[in-house]
Every structure is written in C-alpha cells, then in structure tokens.
C-alpha cells in the first residue's frame, strides 16, 4: 500500500511531445542567458597620474614573486640580461640580481576598485627583505 502511494505520488508524469518541447525551450533560454555575458576588454580603466597615486610604494611579496618568476621565464627563453653575469646560470638567480640592481624591464600595474589603475616601475618601488 505504501509502495503504491509512493509510486503514484512521485512518479514522473508521462513525457509527451509538449513537455519535451517546453523543456527544450527552457534549455535554449538558459543557453541564451549564458551567452549574454558582458566582456570587459583590457585597458578600459583610467590610468592614475603619477602625482596622485594612492597605493603603497612598497613592493608586496606577491608582486616580487610574480616579477621574479616572469623575468626568470623570460631569461630562460633567451631574453637579453640587463646585468653582468658572473658565474650564475640559473635564470631565477639572474632575475634576483636584476631585481636587486633594479634593472628589470617590467612595469607593475595595480588595479583599483573603481576600475582605474596605477603603473609602477621597479625602480620606483621600495623592496624590503631582499
């Protein structure tokens, strides 16, 4: 008796041509809504002038890691080295030496919540713990 009640109450309704077309219509609407995503292109924000910067002049540990990793990859791919190489052959050590001498040709772009950004050169930042 309980089994019969469960089957009659919870069984799916028989599929007809109308329910299949309604479900397909709903799927098309969901796909159309998904395709209406607004894409932002790079460079839409405004650059903050150098005199009106509001972020800290200190290089963060995350920026340092990103700069060293990016520059080491460039050096490993035969990019020109900006410092004198003594006996180093490790690209990460060469990148660290370039960072100590502030000769890395990379600009750090810091995005602000309003969509604008600040560009900082490596020579403008204070690097601590290095």
mmCIF file of C-alpha atoms in Angstrom:
data_model
loop_
_atom_site.group_PDB
_atom_site.id
_atom_site.type_symbol
_atom_site.label_atom_id
_atom_site.label_comp_id
_atom_site.label_asym_id
_atom_site.label_seq_id
_atom_site.Cartn_x
_atom_site.Cartn_y
_atom_site.Cartn_z
ATOM 1 C CA UNK A 1 0.000 0.000 0.000
ATOM 2 C CA UNK A 2 2.764 2.455 0.942
ATOM 3 C CA UNK A 3 4.748 1.442 -2.116
ATOM 4 C CA UNK A 4 1.778 2.053 -4.370
ATOM 5 C CA UNK A 5 1.254 5.552 -2.821
ATOM 6 C CA UNK A 6 4.929 6.449 -3.342
ATOM 7 C CA UNK A 7 4.842 5.356 -6.968
ATOM 8 C CA UNK A 8 1.659 7.268 -7.722
ATOM 9 C CA UNK A 9 2.742 10.419 -5.893
ATOM 10 C CA UNK A 10 6.379 10.623 -7.007
ATOM 11 C CA UNK A 11 6.379 9.103 -10.440
ATOM 12 C CA UNK A 12 7.331 11.383 -13.286
ATOM 13 C CA UNK A 13 4.471 12.440 -15.487
ATOM 14 C CA UNK A 14 4.448 10.702 -18.821
ATOM 15 C CA UNK A 15 6.527 12.547 -21.363
ATOM 16 C CA UNK A 16 4.536 13.983 -24.149
ATOM 17 C CA UNK A 17 5.622 15.983 -27.111
ATOM 18 C CA UNK A 18 4.528 19.209 -25.347
ATOM 19 C CA UNK A 19 6.619 18.663 -22.202
ATOM 20 C CA UNK A 20 9.693 17.818 -24.268
ATOM 21 C CA UNK A 21 9.358 20.981 -26.341
ATOM 22 C CA UNK A 22 8.834 23.091 -23.197
ATOM 23 C CA UNK A 23 11.971 21.625 -21.621
ATOM 24 C CA UNK A 24 13.960 22.249 -24.802
ATOM 25 C CA UNK A 25 12.665 25.832 -24.878
ATOM 26 C CA UNK A 26 13.790 26.368 -21.302
ATOM 27 C CA UNK A 27 17.212 24.975 -22.169
ATOM 28 C CA UNK A 28 17.515 27.377 -25.102
ATOM 29 C CA UNK A 29 16.587 30.312 -22.849
ATOM 30 C CA UNK A 30 19.211 29.262 -20.296
ATOM 31 C CA UNK A 31 21.854 28.985 -23.009
ATOM 32 C CA UNK A 32 20.878 32.394 -24.425
ATOM 33 C CA UNK A 33 21.126 33.961 -20.955
ATOM 34 C CA UNK A 34 24.535 32.355 -20.503
ATOM 35 C CA UNK A 35 25.782 33.841 -23.779
ATOM 36 C CA UNK A 36 24.814 37.364 -22.730
ATOM 37 C CA UNK A 37 27.863 37.871 -20.534
ATOM 38 C CA UNK A 38 29.402 41.320 -20.704
ATOM 39 C CA UNK A 39 33.072 41.079 -21.595
ATOM 40 C CA UNK A 40 35.444 43.802 -20.465
ATOM 41 C CA UNK A 41 38.381 44.491 -22.688
ATOM 42 C CA UNK A 42 41.789 45.282 -21.302
ATOM 43 C CA UNK A 43 42.616 48.939 -20.997
ATOM 44 C CA UNK A 44 39.117 50.254 -20.296
ATOM 45 C CA UNK A 45 40.109 51.807 -16.961
ATOM 46 C CA UNK A 46 41.736 55.171 -16.483
ATOM 47 C CA UNK A 47 45.380 55.490 -15.533
ATOM 48 C CA UNK A 48 46.025 57.379 -12.306
ATOM 49 C CA UNK A 49 48.617 60.152 -12.757
ATOM 50 C CA UNK A 50 51.965 59.612 -11.041
ATOM 51 C CA UNK A 51 51.404 62.553 -8.688
ATOM 52 C CA UNK A 52 48.033 61.220 -7.470
ATOM 53 C CA UNK A 53 48.941 57.625 -6.652
ATOM 54 C CA UNK A 54 47.224 56.216 -3.583
ATOM 55 C CA UNK A 55 48.710 52.713 -3.273
ATOM 56 C CA UNK A 56 51.757 51.905 -1.184
ATOM 57 C CA UNK A 57 55.221 52.435 -2.654
ATOM 58 C CA UNK A 58 56.356 49.083 -1.210
ATOM 59 C CA UNK A 59 56.576 46.025 -3.442
ATOM 60 C CA UNK A 60 54.465 43.237 -1.977
ATOM 61 C CA UNK A 61 55.741 39.687 -1.654
ATOM 62 C CA UNK A 62 53.203 38.633 -4.289
ATOM 63 C CA UNK A 63 54.438 41.248 -6.749
ATOM 64 C CA UNK A 64 58.035 40.231 -6.064
ATOM 65 C CA UNK A 65 57.233 36.563 -6.677
ATOM 66 C CA UNK A 66 55.383 37.378 -9.897
ATOM 67 C CA UNK A 67 58.141 39.673 -11.176
ATOM 68 C CA UNK A 68 60.912 37.182 -10.367
ATOM 69 C CA UNK A 69 59.024 34.282 -11.926
ATOM 70 C CA UNK A 70 58.121 36.228 -15.053
ATOM 71 C CA UNK A 71 61.621 37.589 -15.518
ATOM 72 C CA UNK A 72 63.238 34.180 -14.864
ATOM 73 C CA UNK A 73 60.995 32.682 -17.545
ATOM 74 C CA UNK A 74 61.997 35.449 -19.957
ATOM 75 C CA UNK A 75 65.685 34.843 -19.236
ATOM 76 C CA UNK A 76 65.208 31.098 -19.692
ATOM 77 C CA UNK A 77 63.672 31.842 -23.109
ATOM 78 C CA UNK A 78 66.870 33.727 -24.128
ATOM 79 C CA UNK A 79 65.762 37.297 -23.352
ATOM 80 C CA UNK A 80 68.632 39.797 -23.001
ATOM 81 C CA UNK A 81 70.058 40.024 -19.488
ATOM 82 C CA UNK A 82 70.299 43.530 -18.013
ATOM 83 C CA UNK A 83 73.131 42.875 -15.519
ATOM 84 C CA UNK A 84 76.625 41.444 -15.658
ATOM 85 C CA UNK A 85 76.565 37.673 -15.215
ATOM 86 C CA UNK A 86 79.438 36.390 -13.083
ATOM 87 C CA UNK A 87 79.043 32.654 -12.782
ATOM 88 C CA UNK A 88 75.266 32.399 -12.497
ATOM 89 C CA UNK A 89 73.482 30.151 -14.906
ATOM 90 C CA UNK A 90 70.208 29.810 -13.012
ATOM 91 C CA UNK A 91 67.580 32.171 -14.511
ATOM 92 C CA UNK A 92 65.993 32.750 -11.094
ATOM 93 C CA UNK A 93 69.322 33.866 -9.602
ATOM 94 C CA UNK A 94 69.925 36.194 -12.553
ATOM 95 C CA UNK A 95 66.404 37.634 -12.148
ATOM 96 C CA UNK A 96 67.043 38.176 -8.427
ATOM 97 C CA UNK A 97 70.282 40.009 -9.240
ATOM 98 C CA UNK A 98 68.416 42.197 -11.741
ATOM 99 C CA UNK A 99 65.807 42.965 -9.093
ATOM 100 C CA UNK A 100 68.458 43.897 -6.512
ATOM 101 C CA UNK A 101 70.008 46.283 -9.038
ATOM 102 C CA UNK A 102 66.533 47.497 -10.121
ATOM 103 C CA UNK A 103 67.174 46.747 -13.785
ATOM 104 C CA UNK A 104 64.183 44.527 -14.564
ATOM 105 C CA UNK A 105 62.290 45.987 -17.541
ATOM 106 C CA UNK A 106 58.830 45.258 -16.110
ATOM 107 C CA UNK A 107 56.095 47.660 -15.030
ATOM 108 C CA UNK A 108 53.672 46.600 -12.291
ATOM 109 C CA UNK A 109 50.036 47.551 -12.891
ATOM 110 C CA UNK A 110 47.916 47.813 -9.742
ATOM 111 C CA UNK A 111 44.159 47.859 -10.324
ATOM 112 C CA UNK A 112 41.928 49.918 -8.043
ATOM 113 C CA UNK A 113 38.303 49.125 -7.087
ATOM 114 C CA UNK A 114 36.893 51.877 -9.322
ATOM 115 C CA UNK A 115 38.439 50.282 -12.425
ATOM 116 C CA UNK A 116 41.382 52.661 -12.700
ATOM 117 C CA UNK A 117 44.967 51.509 -12.329
ATOM 118 C CA UNK A 118 48.411 52.676 -11.284
ATOM 119 C CA UNK A 119 51.595 51.759 -13.125
ATOM 120 C CA UNK A 120 54.753 51.417 -11.031
ATOM 121 C CA UNK A 121 58.242 50.863 -12.383
ATOM 122 C CA UNK A 122 60.576 48.549 -10.495
ATOM 123 C CA UNK A 123 62.920 51.471 -9.861
ATOM 124 C CA UNK A 124 60.088 53.414 -8.145
ATOM 125 C CA UNK A 125 59.184 50.720 -5.613
ATOM 126 C CA UNK A 126 60.753 50.098 -2.218
ATOM 127 C CA UNK A 127 61.833 46.459 -1.986
ATOM 128 C CA UNK A 128 62.103 45.163 1.566
ATOM 129 C CA UNK A 129 63.569 41.835 2.753
ATOM 130 C CA UNK A 130 65.802 41.471 -0.251
#
